[in-house]
Short mmCIF file of C-alpha atoms in Angstrom, two decimals:
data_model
loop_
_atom_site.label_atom_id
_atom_site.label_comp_id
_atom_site.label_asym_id
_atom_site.label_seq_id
_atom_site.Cartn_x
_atom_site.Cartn_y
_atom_site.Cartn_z
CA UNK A 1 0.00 0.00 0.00
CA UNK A 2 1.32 3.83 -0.95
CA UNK A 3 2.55 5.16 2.46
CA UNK A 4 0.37 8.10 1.56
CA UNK A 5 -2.99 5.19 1.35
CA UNK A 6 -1.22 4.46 4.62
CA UNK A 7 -1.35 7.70 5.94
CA UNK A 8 -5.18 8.19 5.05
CA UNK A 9 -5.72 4.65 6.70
CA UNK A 10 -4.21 5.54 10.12
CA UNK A 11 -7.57 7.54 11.68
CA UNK A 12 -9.76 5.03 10.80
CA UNK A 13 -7.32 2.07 12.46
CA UNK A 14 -7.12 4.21 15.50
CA UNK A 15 -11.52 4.69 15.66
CA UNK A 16 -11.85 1.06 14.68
CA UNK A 17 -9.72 0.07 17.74
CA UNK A 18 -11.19 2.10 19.91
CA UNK A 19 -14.54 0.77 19.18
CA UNK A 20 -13.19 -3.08 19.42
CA UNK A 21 -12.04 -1.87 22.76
CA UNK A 22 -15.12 -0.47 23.95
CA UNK A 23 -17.46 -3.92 22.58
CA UNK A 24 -14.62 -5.73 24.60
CA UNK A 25 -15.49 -3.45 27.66
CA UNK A 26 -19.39 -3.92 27.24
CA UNK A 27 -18.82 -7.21 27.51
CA UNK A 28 -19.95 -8.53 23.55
CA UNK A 29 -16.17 -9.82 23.37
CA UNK A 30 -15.67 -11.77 27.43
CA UNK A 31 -12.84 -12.56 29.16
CA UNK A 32 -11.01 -16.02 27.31
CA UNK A 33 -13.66 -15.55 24.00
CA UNK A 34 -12.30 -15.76 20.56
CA UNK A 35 -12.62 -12.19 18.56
CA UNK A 36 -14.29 -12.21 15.14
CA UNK A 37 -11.84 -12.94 11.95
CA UNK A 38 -9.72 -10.87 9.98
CA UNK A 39 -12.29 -11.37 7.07
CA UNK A 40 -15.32 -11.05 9.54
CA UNK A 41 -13.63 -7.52 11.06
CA UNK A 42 -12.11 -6.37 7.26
CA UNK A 43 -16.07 -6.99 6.45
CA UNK A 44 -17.83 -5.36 9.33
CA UNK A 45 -15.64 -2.16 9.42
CA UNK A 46 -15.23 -2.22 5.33
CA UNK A 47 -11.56 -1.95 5.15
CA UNK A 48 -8.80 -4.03 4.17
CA UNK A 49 -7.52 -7.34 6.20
CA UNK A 50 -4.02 -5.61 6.75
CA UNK A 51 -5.59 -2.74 8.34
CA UNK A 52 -7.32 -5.13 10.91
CA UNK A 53 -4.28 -6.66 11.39
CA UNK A 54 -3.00 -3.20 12.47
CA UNK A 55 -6.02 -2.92 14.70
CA UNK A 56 -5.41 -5.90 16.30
CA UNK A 57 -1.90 -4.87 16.59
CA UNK A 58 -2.87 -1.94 18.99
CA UNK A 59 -5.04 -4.47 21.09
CA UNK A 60 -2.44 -6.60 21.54
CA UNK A 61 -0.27 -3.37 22.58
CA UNK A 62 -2.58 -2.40 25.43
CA UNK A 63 -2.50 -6.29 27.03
CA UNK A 64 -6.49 -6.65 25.99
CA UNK A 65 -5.74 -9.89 23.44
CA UNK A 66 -3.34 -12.24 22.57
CA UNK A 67 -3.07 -14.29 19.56
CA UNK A 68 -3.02 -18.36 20.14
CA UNK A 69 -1.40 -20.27 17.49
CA UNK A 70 -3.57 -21.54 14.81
CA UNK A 71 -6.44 -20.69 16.55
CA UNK A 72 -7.20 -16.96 16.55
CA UNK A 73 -7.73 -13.86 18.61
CA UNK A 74 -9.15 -14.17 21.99
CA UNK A 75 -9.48 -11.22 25.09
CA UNK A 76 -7.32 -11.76 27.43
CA UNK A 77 -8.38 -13.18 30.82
CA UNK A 78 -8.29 -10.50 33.57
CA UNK A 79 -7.51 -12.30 37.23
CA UNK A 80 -4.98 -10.66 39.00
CA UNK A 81 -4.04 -11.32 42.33
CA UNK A 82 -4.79 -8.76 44.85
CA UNK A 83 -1.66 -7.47 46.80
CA UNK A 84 -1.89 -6.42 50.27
CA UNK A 85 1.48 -4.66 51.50
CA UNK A 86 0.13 -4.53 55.10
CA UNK A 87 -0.13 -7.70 55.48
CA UNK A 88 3.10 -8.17 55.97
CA UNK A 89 2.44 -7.16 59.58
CA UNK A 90 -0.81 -9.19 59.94
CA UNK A 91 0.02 -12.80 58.76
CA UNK A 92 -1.90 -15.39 60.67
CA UNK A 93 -0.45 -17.69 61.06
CA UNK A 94 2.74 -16.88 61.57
CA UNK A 95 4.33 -20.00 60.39
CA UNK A 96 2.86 -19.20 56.69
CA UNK A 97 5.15 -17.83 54.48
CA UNK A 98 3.27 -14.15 53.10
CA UNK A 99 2.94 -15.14 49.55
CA UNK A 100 1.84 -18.42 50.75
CA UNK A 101 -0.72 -16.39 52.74
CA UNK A 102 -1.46 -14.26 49.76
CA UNK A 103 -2.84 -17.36 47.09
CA UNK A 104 -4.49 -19.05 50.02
CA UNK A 105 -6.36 -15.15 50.72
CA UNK A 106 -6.87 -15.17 47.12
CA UNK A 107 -7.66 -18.98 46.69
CA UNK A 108 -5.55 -19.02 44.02
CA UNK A 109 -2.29 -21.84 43.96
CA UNK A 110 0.94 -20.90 43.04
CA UNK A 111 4.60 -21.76 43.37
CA UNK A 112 7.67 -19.69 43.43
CA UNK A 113 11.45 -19.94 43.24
CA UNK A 114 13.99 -18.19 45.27
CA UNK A 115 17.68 -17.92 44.85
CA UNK A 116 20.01 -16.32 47.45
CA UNK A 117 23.21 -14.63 46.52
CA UNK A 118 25.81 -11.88 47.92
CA UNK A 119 26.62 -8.73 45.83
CA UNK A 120 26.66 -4.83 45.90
CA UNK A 121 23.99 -3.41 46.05
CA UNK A 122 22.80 -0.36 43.14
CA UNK A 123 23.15 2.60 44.49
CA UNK A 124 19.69 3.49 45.45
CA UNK A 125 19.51 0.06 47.62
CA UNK A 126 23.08 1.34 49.20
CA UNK A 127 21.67 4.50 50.40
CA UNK A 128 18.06 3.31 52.01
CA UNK A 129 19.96 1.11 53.37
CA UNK A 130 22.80 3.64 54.60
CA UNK A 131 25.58 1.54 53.71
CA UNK A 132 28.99 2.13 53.60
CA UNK A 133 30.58 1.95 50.24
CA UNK A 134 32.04 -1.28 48.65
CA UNK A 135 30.22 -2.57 51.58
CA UNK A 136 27.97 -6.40 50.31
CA UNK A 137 24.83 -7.53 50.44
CA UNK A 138 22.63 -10.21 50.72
CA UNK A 139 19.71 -10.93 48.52
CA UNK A 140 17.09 -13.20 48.11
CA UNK A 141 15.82 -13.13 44.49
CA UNK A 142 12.14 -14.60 44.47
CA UNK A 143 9.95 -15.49 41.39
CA UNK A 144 6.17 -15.80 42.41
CA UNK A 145 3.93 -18.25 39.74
CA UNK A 146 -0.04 -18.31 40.23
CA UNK A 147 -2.57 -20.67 38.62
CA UNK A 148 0.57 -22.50 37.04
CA UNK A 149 0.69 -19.78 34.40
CA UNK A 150 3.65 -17.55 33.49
CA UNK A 151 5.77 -15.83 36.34
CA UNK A 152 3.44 -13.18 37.99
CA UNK A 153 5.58 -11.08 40.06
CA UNK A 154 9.24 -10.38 41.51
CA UNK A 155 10.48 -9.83 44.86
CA UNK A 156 14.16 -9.20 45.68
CA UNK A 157 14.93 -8.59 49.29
CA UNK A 158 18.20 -6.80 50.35
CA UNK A 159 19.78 -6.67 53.70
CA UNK A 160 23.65 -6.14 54.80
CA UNK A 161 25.77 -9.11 54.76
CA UNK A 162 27.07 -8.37 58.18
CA UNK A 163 23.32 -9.02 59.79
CA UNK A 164 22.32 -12.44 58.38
CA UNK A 165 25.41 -14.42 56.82
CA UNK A 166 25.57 -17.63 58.60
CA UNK A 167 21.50 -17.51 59.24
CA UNK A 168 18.55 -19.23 57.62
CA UNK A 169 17.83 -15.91 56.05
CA UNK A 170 20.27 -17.15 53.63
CA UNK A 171 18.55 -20.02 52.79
CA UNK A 172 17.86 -21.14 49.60
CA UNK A 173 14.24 -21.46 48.66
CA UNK A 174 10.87 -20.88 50.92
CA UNK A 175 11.34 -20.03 54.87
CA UNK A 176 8.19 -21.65 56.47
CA UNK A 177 7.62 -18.96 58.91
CA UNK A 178 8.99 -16.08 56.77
CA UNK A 179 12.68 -14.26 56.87
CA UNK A 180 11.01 -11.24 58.81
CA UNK A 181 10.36 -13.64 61.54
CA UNK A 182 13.95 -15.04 61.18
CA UNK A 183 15.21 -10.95 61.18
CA UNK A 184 13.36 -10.67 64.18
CA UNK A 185 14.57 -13.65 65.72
CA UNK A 186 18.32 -11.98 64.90
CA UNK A 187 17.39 -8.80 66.80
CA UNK A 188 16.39 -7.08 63.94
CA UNK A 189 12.40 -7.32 63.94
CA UNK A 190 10.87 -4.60 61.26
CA UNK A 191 8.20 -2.53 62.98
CA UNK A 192 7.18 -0.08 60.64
CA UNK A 193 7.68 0.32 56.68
CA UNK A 194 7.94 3.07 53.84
CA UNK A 195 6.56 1.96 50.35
CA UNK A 196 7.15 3.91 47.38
CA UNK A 197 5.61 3.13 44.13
CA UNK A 198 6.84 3.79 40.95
CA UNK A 199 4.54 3.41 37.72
CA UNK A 200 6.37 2.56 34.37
CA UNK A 201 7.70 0.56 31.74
CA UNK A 202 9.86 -2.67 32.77
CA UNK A 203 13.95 -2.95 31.99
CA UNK A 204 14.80 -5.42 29.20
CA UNK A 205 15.77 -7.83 32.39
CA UNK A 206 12.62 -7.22 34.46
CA UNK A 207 10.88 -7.71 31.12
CA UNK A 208 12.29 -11.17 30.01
CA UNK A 209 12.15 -12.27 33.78
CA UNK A 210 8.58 -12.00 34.24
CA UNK A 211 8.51 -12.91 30.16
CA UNK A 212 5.32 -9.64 29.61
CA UNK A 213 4.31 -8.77 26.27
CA UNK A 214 5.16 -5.55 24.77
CA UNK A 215 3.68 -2.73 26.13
CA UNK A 216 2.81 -4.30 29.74
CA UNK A 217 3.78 -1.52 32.16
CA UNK A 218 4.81 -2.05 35.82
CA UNK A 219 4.70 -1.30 39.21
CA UNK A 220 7.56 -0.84 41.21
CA UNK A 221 6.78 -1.19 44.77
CA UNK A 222 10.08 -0.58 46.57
CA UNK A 223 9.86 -1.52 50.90
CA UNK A 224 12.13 -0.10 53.19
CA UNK A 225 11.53 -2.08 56.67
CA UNK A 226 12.81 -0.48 59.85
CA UNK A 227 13.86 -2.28 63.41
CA UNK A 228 12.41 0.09 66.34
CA UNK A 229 15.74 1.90 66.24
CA UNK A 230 14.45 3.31 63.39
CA UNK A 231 17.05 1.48 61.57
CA UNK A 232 16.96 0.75 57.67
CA UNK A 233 17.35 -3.19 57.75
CA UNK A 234 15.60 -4.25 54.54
CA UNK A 235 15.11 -3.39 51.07
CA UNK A 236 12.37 -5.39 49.15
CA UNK A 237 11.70 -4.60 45.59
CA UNK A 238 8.66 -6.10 44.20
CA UNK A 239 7.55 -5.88 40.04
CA UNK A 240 4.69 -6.13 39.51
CA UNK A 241 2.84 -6.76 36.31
CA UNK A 242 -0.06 -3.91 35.44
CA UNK A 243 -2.27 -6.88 33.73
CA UNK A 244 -1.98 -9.05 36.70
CA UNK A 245 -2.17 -7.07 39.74
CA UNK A 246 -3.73 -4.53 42.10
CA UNK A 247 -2.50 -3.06 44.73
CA UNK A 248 -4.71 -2.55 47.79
CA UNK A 249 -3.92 -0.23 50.60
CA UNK A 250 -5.82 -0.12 53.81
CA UNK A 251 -6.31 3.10 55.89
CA UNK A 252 -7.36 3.92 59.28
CA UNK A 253 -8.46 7.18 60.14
CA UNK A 254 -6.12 8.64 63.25
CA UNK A 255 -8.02 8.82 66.59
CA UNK A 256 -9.86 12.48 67.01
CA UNK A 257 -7.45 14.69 68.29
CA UNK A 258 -4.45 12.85 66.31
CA UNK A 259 -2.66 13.90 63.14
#
């Protein structure tokens, strides 16, 4: 086609993908159905097969279908697994690992792999930490699956090699009753936590990792636990998929008279 054909073309890609995406929304198109065919769409909107497979192009691009093999278009199934960064504090019992206690809030089943190994940290983890420089780390590199799909999140913990080397927090693989309780059981017990979340596109590692589809943006949530010193003792960095999660924060209102 004449780029200037192509050119012309481009509005009406753009209005016929918006309007897939809103018959998707309405529900015409569910979660896990199979999309009309090229011939069926180039027929209903009156254009040309290649320009539907531009349309479908941009659906793809926003995470709302995937193409199977052989088989066709279908909208993507939309399950994620709801994320509770409190309850970190609140696990019950305490002998369940959290992302244990996570799937079985969920009622979802899962796995995950988790690989322990000494380093320096980036600079950013150096300095919430308030390291010295040169000085090495400790991580535990974890990689959560659900529902025996593809990996659904990341979570790398950092803490100083000086406070756990020796201990089960450098175990490799799942901790029953969790590595907080084995910090706390070193002297280092995290009482009270600062998230920060950070909204964007993954790194070509986080991407392959957590193998996402082109144009799947992230969530960074980055933990910094403290002891009751007021201490920086850990670092967790969790990635988290924007088509498979949400993040759920809850809030107390302070006691009258409070802040």
């Amino acid at each position: 086609m004449p780029s200037h054909s192509r050119a012309a073309t481009a509005p009406r890609i753009h209005e016929i993908a918006s309007d897939l995406r809103s018959r998707i929304e309405a529900g015409e198109f569910p979660p896990g159905s199979k999309l009309p065919s090229t011939r069926e769409l180039a027929e209903q909107y009156a254009i040309s097969a290649q320009a539907i497979a531009r349309v479908i192009a941009l659906l793809k691009g926003d995470g709302l279908v995937e193409g199977r093999q052989g088989a066709g278009v279908f909208v993507r199934t939309w399950r994620p697994l709801v994320y509770r960064p409190q309850s970190e504090f609140r696990r019950k019992p305490p002998t369940v690992d959290i992302f244990t206690n996570i799937l079985e809030s969920e009622g979802r089943d899962g796995g995950q792999t988790i690989e322990v190994e000494i380093c320096l940290p980036s600079e950013p983890v150096r300095q919430r930490l308030q390291l010295a420089e040169g000085e090495s780390v400790a991580v535990r590199r974890r990689t959560s699956y659900v529902d025996g799909q593809e990996p659904f999140a990341t979570d790398d913990s950092y803490v100083a090699l000086d406070l756990v080397e020796g201990s089960e927090w450098m175990t490799e693989g799942s901790v029953e009753r969790g590595t907080n309780q084995v910090l706390a059981e070193l002297g280092f017990k995290l009482v009270e936590a600062l998230d920060e979340i950070y909204v964007r596109m993954p790194k070509p590692g986080e991407a392959e990792r957590l193998k996402l589809r082109a144009g799947t943006p992230i969530a960074e949530l980055i933990t910094t636990g403290h002891d009751c010193n007021g201490r920086p003792i850990q670092v967790t960095s969790c990635i988290l998929p924007g088509d498979r999660h949400v993040v759920v924060y809850e809030r107390t209102a302070p006691e009258e008279g409070g802040e």
